[in-house]
PDB file of C-alpha atoms in Angstrom:
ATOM      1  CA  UNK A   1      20.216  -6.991 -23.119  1.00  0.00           C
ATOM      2  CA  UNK A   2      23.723  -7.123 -21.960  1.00  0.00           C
ATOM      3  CA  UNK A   3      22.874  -3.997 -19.398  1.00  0.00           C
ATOM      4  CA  UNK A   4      21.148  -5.568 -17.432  1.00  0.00           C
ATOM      5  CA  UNK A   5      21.365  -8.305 -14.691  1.00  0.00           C
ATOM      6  CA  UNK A   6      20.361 -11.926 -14.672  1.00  0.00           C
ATOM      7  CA  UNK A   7      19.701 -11.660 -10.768  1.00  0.00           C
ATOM      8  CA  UNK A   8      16.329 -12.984 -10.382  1.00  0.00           C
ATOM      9  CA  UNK A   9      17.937 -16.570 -11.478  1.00  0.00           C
ATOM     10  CA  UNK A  10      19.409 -17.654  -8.397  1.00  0.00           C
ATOM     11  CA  UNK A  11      16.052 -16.474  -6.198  1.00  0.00           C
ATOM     12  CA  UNK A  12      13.529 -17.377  -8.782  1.00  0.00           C
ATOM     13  CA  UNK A  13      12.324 -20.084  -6.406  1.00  0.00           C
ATOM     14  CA  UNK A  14      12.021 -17.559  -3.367  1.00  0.00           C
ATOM     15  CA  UNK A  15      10.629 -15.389  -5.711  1.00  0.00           C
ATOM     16  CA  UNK A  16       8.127 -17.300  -6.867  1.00  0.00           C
ATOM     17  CA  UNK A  17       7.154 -18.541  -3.545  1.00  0.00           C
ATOM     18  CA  UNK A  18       6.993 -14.542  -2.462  1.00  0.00           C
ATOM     19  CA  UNK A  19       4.605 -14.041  -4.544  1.00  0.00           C
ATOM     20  CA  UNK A  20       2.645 -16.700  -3.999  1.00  0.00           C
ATOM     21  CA  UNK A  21       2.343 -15.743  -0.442  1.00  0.00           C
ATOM     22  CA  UNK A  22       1.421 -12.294  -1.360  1.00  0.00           C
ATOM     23  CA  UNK A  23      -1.726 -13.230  -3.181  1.00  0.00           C
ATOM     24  CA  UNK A  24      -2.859 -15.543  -0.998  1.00  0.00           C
ATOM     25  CA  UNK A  25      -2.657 -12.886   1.673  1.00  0.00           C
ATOM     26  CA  UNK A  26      -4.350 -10.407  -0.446  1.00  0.00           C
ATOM     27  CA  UNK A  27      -6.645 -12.631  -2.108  1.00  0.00           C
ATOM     28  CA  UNK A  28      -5.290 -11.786  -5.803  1.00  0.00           C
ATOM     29  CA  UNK A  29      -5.477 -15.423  -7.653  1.00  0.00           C
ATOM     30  CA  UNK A  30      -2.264 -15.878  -9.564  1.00  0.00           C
ATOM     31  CA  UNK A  31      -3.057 -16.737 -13.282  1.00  0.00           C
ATOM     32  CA  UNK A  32       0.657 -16.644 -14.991  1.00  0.00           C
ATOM     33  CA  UNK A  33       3.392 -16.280 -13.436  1.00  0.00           C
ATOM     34  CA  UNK A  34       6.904 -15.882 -14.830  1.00  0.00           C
ATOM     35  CA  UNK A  35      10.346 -15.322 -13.871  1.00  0.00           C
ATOM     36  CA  UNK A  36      12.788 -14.121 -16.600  1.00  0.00           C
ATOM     37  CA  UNK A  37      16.436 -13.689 -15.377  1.00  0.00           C
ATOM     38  CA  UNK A  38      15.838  -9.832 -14.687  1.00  0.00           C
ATOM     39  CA  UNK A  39      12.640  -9.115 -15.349  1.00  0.00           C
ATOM     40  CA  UNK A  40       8.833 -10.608 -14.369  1.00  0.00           C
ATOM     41  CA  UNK A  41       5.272 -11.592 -16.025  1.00  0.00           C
ATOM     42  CA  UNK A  42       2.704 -11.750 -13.521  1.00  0.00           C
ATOM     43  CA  UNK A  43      -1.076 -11.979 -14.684  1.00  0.00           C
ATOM     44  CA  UNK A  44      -3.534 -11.994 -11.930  1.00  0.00           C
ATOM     45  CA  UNK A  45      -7.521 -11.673 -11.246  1.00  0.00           C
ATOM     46  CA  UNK A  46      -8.278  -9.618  -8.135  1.00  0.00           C
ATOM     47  CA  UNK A  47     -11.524  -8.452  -6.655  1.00  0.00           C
ATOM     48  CA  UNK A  48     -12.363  -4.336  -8.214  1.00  0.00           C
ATOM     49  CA  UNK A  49     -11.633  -3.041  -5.123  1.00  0.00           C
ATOM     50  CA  UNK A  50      -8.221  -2.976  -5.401  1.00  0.00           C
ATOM     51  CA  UNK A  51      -6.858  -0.793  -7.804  1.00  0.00           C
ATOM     52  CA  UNK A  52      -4.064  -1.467 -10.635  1.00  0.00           C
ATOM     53  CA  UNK A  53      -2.181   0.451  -8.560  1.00  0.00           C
ATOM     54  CA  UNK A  54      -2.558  -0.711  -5.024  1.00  0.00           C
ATOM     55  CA  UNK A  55      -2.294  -4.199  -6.057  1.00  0.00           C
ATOM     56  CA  UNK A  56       1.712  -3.087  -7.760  1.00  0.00           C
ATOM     57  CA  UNK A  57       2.541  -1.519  -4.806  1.00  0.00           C
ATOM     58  CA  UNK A  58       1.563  -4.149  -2.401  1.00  0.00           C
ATOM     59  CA  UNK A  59       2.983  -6.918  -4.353  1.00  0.00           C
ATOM     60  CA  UNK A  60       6.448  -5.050  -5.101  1.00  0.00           C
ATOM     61  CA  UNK A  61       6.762  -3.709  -1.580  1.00  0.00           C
ATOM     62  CA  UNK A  62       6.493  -7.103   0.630  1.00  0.00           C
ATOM     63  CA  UNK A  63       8.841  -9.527  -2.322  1.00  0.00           C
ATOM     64  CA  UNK A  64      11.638  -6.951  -2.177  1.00  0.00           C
ATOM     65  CA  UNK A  65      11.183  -6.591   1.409  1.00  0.00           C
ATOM     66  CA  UNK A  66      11.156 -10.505   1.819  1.00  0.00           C
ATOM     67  CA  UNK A  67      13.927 -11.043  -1.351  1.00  0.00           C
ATOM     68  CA  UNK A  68      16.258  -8.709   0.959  1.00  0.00           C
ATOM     69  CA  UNK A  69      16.076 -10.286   4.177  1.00  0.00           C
ATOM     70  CA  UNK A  70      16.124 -14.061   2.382  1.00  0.00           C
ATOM     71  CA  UNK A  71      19.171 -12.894   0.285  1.00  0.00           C
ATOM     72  CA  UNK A  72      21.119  -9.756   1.463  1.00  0.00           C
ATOM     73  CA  UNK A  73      24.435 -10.925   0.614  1.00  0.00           C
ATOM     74  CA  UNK A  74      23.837 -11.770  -2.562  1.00  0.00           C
ATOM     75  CA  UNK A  75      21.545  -8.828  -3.450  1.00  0.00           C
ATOM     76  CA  UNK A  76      24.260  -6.600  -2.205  1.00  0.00           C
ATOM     77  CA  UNK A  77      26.668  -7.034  -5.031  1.00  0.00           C
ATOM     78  CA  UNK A  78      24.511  -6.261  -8.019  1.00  0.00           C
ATOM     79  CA  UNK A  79      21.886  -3.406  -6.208  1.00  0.00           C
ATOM     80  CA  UNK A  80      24.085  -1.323  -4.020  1.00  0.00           C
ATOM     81  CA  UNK A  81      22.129   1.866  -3.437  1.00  0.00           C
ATOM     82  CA  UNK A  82      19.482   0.551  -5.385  1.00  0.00           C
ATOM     83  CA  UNK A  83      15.729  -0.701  -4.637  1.00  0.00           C
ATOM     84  CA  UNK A  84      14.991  -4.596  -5.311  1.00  0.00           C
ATOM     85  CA  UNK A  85      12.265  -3.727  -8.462  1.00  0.00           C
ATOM     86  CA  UNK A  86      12.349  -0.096 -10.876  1.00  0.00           C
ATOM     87  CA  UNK A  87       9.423   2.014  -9.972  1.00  0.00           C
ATOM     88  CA  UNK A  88       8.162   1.460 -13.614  1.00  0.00           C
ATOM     89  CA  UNK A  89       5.836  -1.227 -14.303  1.00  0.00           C
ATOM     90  CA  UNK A  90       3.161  -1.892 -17.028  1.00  0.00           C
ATOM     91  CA  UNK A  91      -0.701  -2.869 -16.634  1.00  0.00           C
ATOM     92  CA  UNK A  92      -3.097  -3.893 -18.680  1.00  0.00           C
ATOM     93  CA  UNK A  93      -6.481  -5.416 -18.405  1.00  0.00           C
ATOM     94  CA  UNK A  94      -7.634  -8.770 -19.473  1.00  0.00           C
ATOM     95  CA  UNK A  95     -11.591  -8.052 -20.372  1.00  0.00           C
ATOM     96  CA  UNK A  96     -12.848 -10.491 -23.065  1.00  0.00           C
ATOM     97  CA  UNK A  97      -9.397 -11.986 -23.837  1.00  0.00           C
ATOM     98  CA  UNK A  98      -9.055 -15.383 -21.967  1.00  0.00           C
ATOM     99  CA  UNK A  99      -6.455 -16.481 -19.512  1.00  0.00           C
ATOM    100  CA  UNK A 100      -5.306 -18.674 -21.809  1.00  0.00           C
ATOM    101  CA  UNK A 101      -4.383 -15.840 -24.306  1.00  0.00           C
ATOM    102  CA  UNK A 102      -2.585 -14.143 -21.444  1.00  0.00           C
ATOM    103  CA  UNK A 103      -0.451 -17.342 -20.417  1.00  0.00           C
ATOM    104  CA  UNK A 104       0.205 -17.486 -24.318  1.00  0.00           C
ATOM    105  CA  UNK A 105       0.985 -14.129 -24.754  1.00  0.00           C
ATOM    106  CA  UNK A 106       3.253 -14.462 -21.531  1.00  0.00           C
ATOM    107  CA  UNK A 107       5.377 -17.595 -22.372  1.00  0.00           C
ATOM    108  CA  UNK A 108       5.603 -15.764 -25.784  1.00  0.00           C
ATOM    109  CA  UNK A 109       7.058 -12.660 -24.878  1.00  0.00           C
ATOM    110  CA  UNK A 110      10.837 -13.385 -23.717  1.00  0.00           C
ATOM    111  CA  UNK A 111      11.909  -9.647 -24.504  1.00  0.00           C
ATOM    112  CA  UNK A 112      15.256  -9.285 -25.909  1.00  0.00           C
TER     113      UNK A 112
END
């Protein structure tokens, strides 16, 4: 949509390397992972403990923290005021369907 910003673009690979760093940390295994200019996929197996929730929160909270000191110039112009990611975010659960059907349904869904 023209409303919103391709910002993630110039940081993908800092992005993408936050995250990995993340998981690793918190032991979530990275299944699909992908950057779209202002928005991001991210399928991942974790252990029951943590909760949809907890793992969101953790994940959000150390990237924009990282993304802002890596890139506070630059983040500057397009978020003043504003947090790195929207509060919103969407979860579902895998079950049955296999990780290749997630990847698939991943690489296929390029929102417009």
């Amino acid at each position: 949509s023209k409303y919103r910003n391709a910002i993630l673009e110039p940081i993908e690979e800092s992005l993408e390397a936050s995250f990995r760093d993340v998981c690793d940390e918190y032991g979530y295994e990275i299944l699909a992972l992908h950057i779209s200019p202002d928005h991001v996929h991210l399928f991942l197996s974790a252990h029951p403990k943590h909760s949809p929730s907890e793992i969101v929160r953790t994940v959000k909270s150390i990237t924009a923290r990282e993304m802002w000191e890596q890139h506070e110039p630059f983040l500057e112009e397009y978020l003043w005021g504003g947090g790195f990611w929207k509060e919103s975010y969407y979860v579902g659960t895998a079950g049955d369907v296999s990780t290749e059907t997630v990847e698939q349904y991943i690489e296929r869904t390029e929102h417009v």
